GROMACS .gro file of C-alpha atoms in nm:
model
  103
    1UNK     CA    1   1.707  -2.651   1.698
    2UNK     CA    2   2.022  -2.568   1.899
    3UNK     CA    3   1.987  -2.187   2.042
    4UNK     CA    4   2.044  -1.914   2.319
    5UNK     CA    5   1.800  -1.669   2.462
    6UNK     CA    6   1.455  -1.789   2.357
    7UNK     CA    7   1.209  -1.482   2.388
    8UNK     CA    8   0.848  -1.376   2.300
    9UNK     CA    9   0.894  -1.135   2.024
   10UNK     CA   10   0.528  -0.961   2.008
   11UNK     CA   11   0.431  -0.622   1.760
   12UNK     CA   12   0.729  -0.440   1.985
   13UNK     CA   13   0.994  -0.600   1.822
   14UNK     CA   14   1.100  -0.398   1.489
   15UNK     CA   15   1.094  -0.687   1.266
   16UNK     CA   16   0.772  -0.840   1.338
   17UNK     CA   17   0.569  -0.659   1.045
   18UNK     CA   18   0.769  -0.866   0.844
   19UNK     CA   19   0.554  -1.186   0.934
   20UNK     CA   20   0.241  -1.009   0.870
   21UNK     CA   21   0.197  -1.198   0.554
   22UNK     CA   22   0.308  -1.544   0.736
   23UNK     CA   23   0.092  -1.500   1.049
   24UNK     CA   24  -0.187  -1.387   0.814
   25UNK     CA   25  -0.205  -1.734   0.588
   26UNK     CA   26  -0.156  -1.952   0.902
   27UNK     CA   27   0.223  -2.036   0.795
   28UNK     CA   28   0.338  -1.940   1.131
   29UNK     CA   29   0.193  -1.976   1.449
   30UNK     CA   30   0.233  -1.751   1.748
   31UNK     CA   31   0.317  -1.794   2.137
   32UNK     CA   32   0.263  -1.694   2.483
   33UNK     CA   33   0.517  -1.647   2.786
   34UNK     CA   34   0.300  -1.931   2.928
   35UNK     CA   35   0.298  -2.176   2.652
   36UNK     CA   36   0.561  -2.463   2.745
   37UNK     CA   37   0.773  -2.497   2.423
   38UNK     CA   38   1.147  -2.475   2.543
   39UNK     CA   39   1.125  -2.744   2.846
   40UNK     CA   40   1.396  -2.542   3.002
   41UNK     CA   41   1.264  -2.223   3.009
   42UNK     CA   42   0.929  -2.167   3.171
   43UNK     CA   43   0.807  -1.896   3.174
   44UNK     CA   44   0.938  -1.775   2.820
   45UNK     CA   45   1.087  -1.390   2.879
   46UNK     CA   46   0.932  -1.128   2.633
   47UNK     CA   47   1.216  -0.930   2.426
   48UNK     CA   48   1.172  -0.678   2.601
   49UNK     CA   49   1.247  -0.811   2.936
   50UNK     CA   50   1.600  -0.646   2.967
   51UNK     CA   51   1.761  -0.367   3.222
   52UNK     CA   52   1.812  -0.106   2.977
   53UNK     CA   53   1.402  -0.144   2.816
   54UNK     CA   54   1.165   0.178   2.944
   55UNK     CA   55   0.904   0.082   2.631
   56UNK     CA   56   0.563  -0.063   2.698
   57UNK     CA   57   0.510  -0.417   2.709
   58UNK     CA   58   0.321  -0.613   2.407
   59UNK     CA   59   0.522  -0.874   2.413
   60UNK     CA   60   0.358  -1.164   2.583
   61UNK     CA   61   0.231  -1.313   2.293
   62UNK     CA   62   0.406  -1.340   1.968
   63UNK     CA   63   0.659  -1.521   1.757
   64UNK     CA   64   0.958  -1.741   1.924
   65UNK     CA   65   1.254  -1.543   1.890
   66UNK     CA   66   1.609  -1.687   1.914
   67UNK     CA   67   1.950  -1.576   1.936
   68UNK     CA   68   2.115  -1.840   1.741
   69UNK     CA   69   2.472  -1.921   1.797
   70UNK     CA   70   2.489  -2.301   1.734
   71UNK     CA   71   2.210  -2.396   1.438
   72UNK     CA   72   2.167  -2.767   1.379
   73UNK     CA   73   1.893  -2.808   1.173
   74UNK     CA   74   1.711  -3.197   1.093
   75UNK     CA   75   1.636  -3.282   0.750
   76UNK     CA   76   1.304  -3.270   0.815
   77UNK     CA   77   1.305  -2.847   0.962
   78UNK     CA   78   1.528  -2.791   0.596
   79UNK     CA   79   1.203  -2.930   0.397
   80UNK     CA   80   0.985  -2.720   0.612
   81UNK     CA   81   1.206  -2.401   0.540
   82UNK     CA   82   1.240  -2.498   0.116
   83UNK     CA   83   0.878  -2.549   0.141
   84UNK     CA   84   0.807  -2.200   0.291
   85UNK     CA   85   1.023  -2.022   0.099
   86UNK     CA   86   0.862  -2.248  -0.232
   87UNK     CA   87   0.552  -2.063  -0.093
   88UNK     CA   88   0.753  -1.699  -0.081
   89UNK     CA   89   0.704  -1.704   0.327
   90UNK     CA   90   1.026  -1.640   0.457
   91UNK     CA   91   1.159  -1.397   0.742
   92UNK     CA   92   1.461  -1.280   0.985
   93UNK     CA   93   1.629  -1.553   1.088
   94UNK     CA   94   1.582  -1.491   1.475
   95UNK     CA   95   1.206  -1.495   1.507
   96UNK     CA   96   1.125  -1.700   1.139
   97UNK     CA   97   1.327  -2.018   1.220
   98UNK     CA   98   1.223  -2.121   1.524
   99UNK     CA   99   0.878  -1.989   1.521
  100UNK     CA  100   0.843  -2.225   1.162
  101UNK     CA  101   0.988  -2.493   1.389
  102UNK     CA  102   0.763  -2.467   1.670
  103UNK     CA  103   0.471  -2.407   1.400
   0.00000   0.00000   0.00000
């Protein structure tokens, strides 16, 4: 999985009700800043971590959230998506793809 701007996207960012369903069954797993899944990137920033942002952090733990510009995906990460969505889990792009991959 080929991306830009990995972030922890925790119950701040507007689309994470949307894995309430996922998260609930297990289907999806979720992260910490601290957790070391992009070897580059350590710590992980929350969304929220920008100039502009006056909310409240509750972002340290969530789903993986990528901006994805270049997507090359294995054979392997496209039976893991037709299986989810076989199973009706499915979810914005930006946090659902690489949080399924790092699941």
């Amino acid at each position: 999985y080929m991306a830009r701007g990995f972030r922890i996207a925790g119950p701040n960012w507007w689309a994470y009700g949307q894995f309430k369903d996922a998260l609930e069954l297990g289907a999806l797993k979720t992260f910490g800043v601290e957790d070391d899944l992009v070897k580059n990137v350590w710590p992980l920033p929350e969304i929220s971590e920008t100039k502009c942002n006056n909310t409240i952090d509750n972002n340290k733990h969530g789903l993986l959230f990528a901006q994805d510009h270049v997507t090359r995906y294995s054979a392997n990460f496209l039976s893991m998506l037709q299986e989810a969505a076989g199973h009706s889990i499915i979810g914005p792009g930006e946090g659902f793809n690489a949080s399924l991959c790092a699941s």
